[in-house]
Coordinates of C-alpha atoms in Angstrom, one line a residue:
Chain A
X1 CA 80.6 183.8 116.7
X2 CA 81.8 181.6 114.3
X3 CA 85.2 181.7 113.0
X4 CA 87.2 179.8 110.4
X5 CA 90.8 179.3 110.5
X6 CA 93.3 178.4 107.4
X7 CA 96.2 178.5 109.1
X8 CA 98.5 178.0 105.4
X9 CA 98.3 181.1 103.3
X10 CA 100.4 179.4 100.3
X11 CA 101.4 175.4 100.1
X12 CA 103.1 174.1 97.1
X13 CA 102.9 170.6 95.8
X14 CA 104.4 168.2 93.0
X15 CA 102.3 167.1 90.1
X16 CA 100.7 164.0 90.9
X17 CA 101.5 164.2 94.1
X18 CA 99.2 164.6 97.1
X19 CA 98.9 167.5 99.1
X20 CA 96.7 168.3 102.5
X21 CA 95.1 171.8 103.1
X22 CA 94.3 172.8 106.7
X23 CA 91.0 173.9 108.0
X24 CA 89.4 174.4 111.7
X25 CA 86.8 176.7 112.5
X26 CA 85.2 177.5 116.3
X27 CA 81.2 176.8 116.5
X28 CA 79.1 175.8 119.6
X29 CA 77.0 174.3 117.4
X30 CA 76.2 170.3 116.6
X31 CA 74.8 171.0 113.1
X32 CA 76.8 173.2 110.3
X33 CA 78.1 172.4 106.8
X34 CA 81.1 173.1 106.3
X35 CA 82.5 173.8 102.3
X36 CA 85.9 173.8 100.5
X37 CA 85.4 176.3 97.5
X38 CA 88.7 176.6 94.8
X39 CA 89.1 180.2 92.9
X40 CA 91.3 179.5 89.8
X41 CA 93.5 182.3 88.4
X42 CA 90.2 182.8 86.7
X43 CA 88.2 184.2 89.6
X44 CA 84.8 181.9 89.4
X45 CA 84.7 180.5 92.5
X46 CA 83.5 177.3 92.7
X47 CA 82.4 174.2 95.0
X48 CA 84.9 171.3 95.6
X49 CA 83.4 169.4 98.3
X50 CA 81.0 169.6 101.1
X51 CA 80.4 167.8 104.2
X52 CA 77.3 167.8 106.6
X53 CA 78.5 167.7 110.3
X54 CA 76.1 164.6 111.3
X55 CA 77.7 162.7 109.3
X56 CA 80.8 160.7 110.2
X57 CA 81.5 159.4 106.6
X58 CA 84.4 162.5 105.4
X59 CA 82.9 163.5 102.2
X60 CA 85.1 162.2 98.8
X61 CA 84.2 163.8 95.0
X62 CA 87.1 162.3 93.1
X63 CA 90.9 162.8 93.0
X64 CA 89.4 165.4 96.9
X65 CA 88.8 164.1 99.9
X66 CA 88.4 165.5 103.4
X67 CA 89.7 164.5 107.4
X68 CA 86.7 165.8 108.7
X69 CA 87.0 165.4 112.9
X70 CA 84.2 167.0 114.4
X71 CA 85.4 167.0 118.3
X72 CA 88.9 169.0 116.7
X73 CA 86.7 170.9 114.8
X74 CA 89.0 170.2 112.0
X75 CA 87.9 169.6 108.7
X76 CA 91.3 169.2 105.9
X77 CA 90.9 168.9 102.1
X78 CA 93.2 166.3 100.4
X79 CA 93.9 166.1 96.7
X80 CA 95.2 163.4 95.1
X81 CA 97.0 163.3 92.2
X82 CA 98.0 166.9 92.0
X83 CA 97.0 168.2 88.7
X84 CA 98.7 171.9 87.1
X85 CA 94.1 172.4 86.9
X86 CA 94.1 171.8 90.6
X87 CA 96.3 175.4 91.5
X88 CA 94.0 178.2 92.8
X89 CA 93.2 179.7 96.3
X90 CA 91.0 177.7 98.4
X91 CA 88.5 178.5 100.9
X92 CA 87.7 177.0 104.0
X93 CA 83.8 177.8 104.6
X94 CA 80.8 177.2 107.3
X95 CA 77.0 177.5 107.5
X96 CA 75.3 176.7 110.3
X97 CA 72.3 174.5 109.9
X98 CA 69.0 177.1 109.3
X99 CA 70.7 179.7 108.8
X100 CA 71.0 182.0 106.0
X101 CA 72.0 180.3 103.1
X102 CA 74.4 182.7 102.2
X103 CA 76.1 183.6 105.0
X104 CA 78.8 181.7 105.2
X105 CA 81.6 182.0 107.0
X106 CA 84.8 181.9 105.0
X107 CA 88.7 181.6 106.0
X108 CA 91.4 183.6 104.2
X109 CA 92.1 180.9 101.6
X110 CA 95.0 178.8 101.4
X111 CA 97.2 179.5 97.4
X112 CA 97.9 176.3 96.0
X113 CA 100.9 175.9 93.8
X114 CA 101.4 172.9 91.5
X115 CA 104.7 172.7 89.7
X116 CA 104.9 170.3 87.2
Chain B
X1 CA 74.5 177.7 79.9
X2 CA 73.2 178.7 82.9
X3 CA 75.0 181.3 85.5
X4 CA 75.8 184.5 86.8
X5 CA 76.7 187.6 85.0
X6 CA 78.5 190.4 86.6
X7 CA 79.4 193.5 84.7
X8 CA 82.0 195.0 84.1
X9 CA 85.1 192.8 85.3
X10 CA 87.0 196.2 85.5
X11 CA 85.2 199.1 86.8
X12 CA 87.5 202.6 87.7
X13 CA 86.0 205.6 89.6
X14 CA 86.9 208.7 90.8
X15 CA 86.5 209.9 94.3
X16 CA 82.9 211.3 95.4
X17 CA 81.3 208.9 92.9
X18 CA 78.7 206.2 93.0
X19 CA 79.0 203.4 90.6
X20 CA 76.9 200.5 89.9
X21 CA 78.1 196.7 89.5
X22 CA 75.4 194.2 87.6
X23 CA 74.3 191.1 88.5
X24 CA 72.0 188.7 86.4
X25 CA 71.8 185.3 86.8
X26 CA 69.5 182.5 84.7
X27 CA 69.4 179.7 87.3
X28 CA 66.3 181.0 88.5
X29 CA 67.5 180.8 92.0
X30 CA 65.8 183.0 94.7
X31 CA 68.6 184.1 96.6
X32 CA 71.0 186.4 95.4
X33 CA 74.6 187.3 97.4
X34 CA 77.1 190.0 97.2
X35 CA 81.1 189.4 98.6
X36 CA 83.7 191.8 99.0
X37 CA 87.3 190.2 98.7
X38 CA 90.4 191.7 99.7
X39 CA 94.0 190.5 99.5
X40 CA 94.8 188.0 102.0
X41 CA 91.0 188.3 103.5
X42 CA 88.3 185.4 103.1
X43 CA 85.2 186.8 101.4
X44 CA 82.8 189.1 103.4
X45 CA 79.5 189.6 102.8
X46 CA 77.7 192.9 102.2
X47 CA 74.3 192.4 101.4
X48 CA 71.9 189.6 100.2
X49 CA 68.1 189.0 98.9
X50 CA 66.1 185.9 99.5
X51 CA 63.0 187.2 97.6
X52 CA 62.2 189.7 95.1
X53 CA 61.6 193.4 96.7
X54 CA 63.3 191.6 100.3
X55 CA 66.7 192.2 101.2
X56 CA 68.8 191.8 104.4
X57 CA 72.6 193.7 105.2
X58 CA 75.5 192.1 105.7
X59 CA 78.8 192.0 108.0
X60 CA 79.8 195.4 105.8
X61 CA 77.0 197.0 104.4
X62 CA 77.5 200.1 105.0
X63 CA 78.7 202.3 102.2
X64 CA 76.7 200.4 99.9
X65 CA 73.4 199.3 98.5
X66 CA 70.7 197.2 96.8
X67 CA 68.3 196.5 95.0
X68 CA 65.9 193.5 93.8
X69 CA 63.3 194.4 91.7
X70 CA 63.4 191.3 89.4
X71 CA 64.1 188.0 90.3
X72 CA 67.5 187.5 88.1
X73 CA 69.1 190.3 88.9
X74 CA 70.5 191.9 92.3
X75 CA 72.5 194.9 90.9
X76 CA 75.2 196.7 93.9
X77 CA 75.6 200.7 94.0
X78 CA 79.1 201.4 95.8
X79 CA 78.8 205.0 97.0
X80 CA 80.6 208.0 97.7
X81 CA 80.4 207.2 101.5
X82 CA 82.1 204.0 101.0
X83 CA 85.6 205.0 102.6
X84 CA 88.0 202.3 101.2
X85 CA 86.0 200.9 97.7
X86 CA 88.7 199.3 95.8
X87 CA 88.0 195.3 95.8
X88 CA 87.1 192.4 94.3
X89 CA 83.6 192.1 94.0
X90 CA 81.3 188.4 93.9
X91 CA 78.1 187.9 93.1
X92 CA 76.7 184.7 94.3
X93 CA 72.7 182.7 94.1
X94 CA 71.3 179.9 95.5
X95 CA 68.5 178.5 95.2
X96 CA 67.3 178.9 99.1
X97 CA 64.8 176.4 99.6
X98 CA 67.3 173.8 101.4
X99 CA 70.3 175.5 103.7
X100 CA 73.1 173.7 102.0
X101 CA 75.2 176.3 101.4
X102 CA 76.2 175.8 98.0
X103 CA 76.8 178.5 96.2
X104 CA 77.2 179.8 92.6
X105 CA 79.4 182.7 92.1
X106 CA 80.0 185.2 89.4
X107 CA 83.4 185.3 87.5
X108 CA 83.1 189.3 89.9
X109 CA 84.2 193.0 89.5
X110 CA 87.5 194.8 90.0
X111 CA 86.3 198.3 91.2
X112 CA 89.3 200.6 91.6
X113 CA 89.2 204.2 93.0
X114 CA 91.6 206.2 91.7

């Protein structure tokens, strides 16, 4: 069975600095999707960034980028120029290609604090 | 604005009572999902529905029931058979037509059993 592991329960970053959140996963599939979701204190989860496993290029969305290492089964999220609004729980998630769209496998989350 | 509306935001229940959590979406999405979130845990799938009048159990369906009579609505009933119902419940939807895995979430409902 696939698993997703986030080894950092909590992280802290100074405003304007860069922080990297770690995620590893386990799967025997070769095609799949990986995601980072953000859950701010308001509780509504939103998609931050998505990576298709067949793409070698790392996904980037403005200040958010990933380091996708397929062989190592690692999928870290880098947040550059951190802002106070980045404070949230961040969840890494996996979905196999062709699987049920809602059956994402989530990690336990990393709580990110941003210090002014 | 399109989105997902969950109600109520907070709900208190006495042991032995059934409660129903509402989830409505106006995104015209085919698929809808219910997740449970506990402190220090990721999200766990309770039930999902890919089309009207059809739904499947997720990983932790015991003690829960759902219906999907309309495309826009996917209510979740937490029954008295659920041993530990105090949790945060999230409803989500997706287009269901392409497996990108992107979900759109509501703001959640917090259920507390007294």
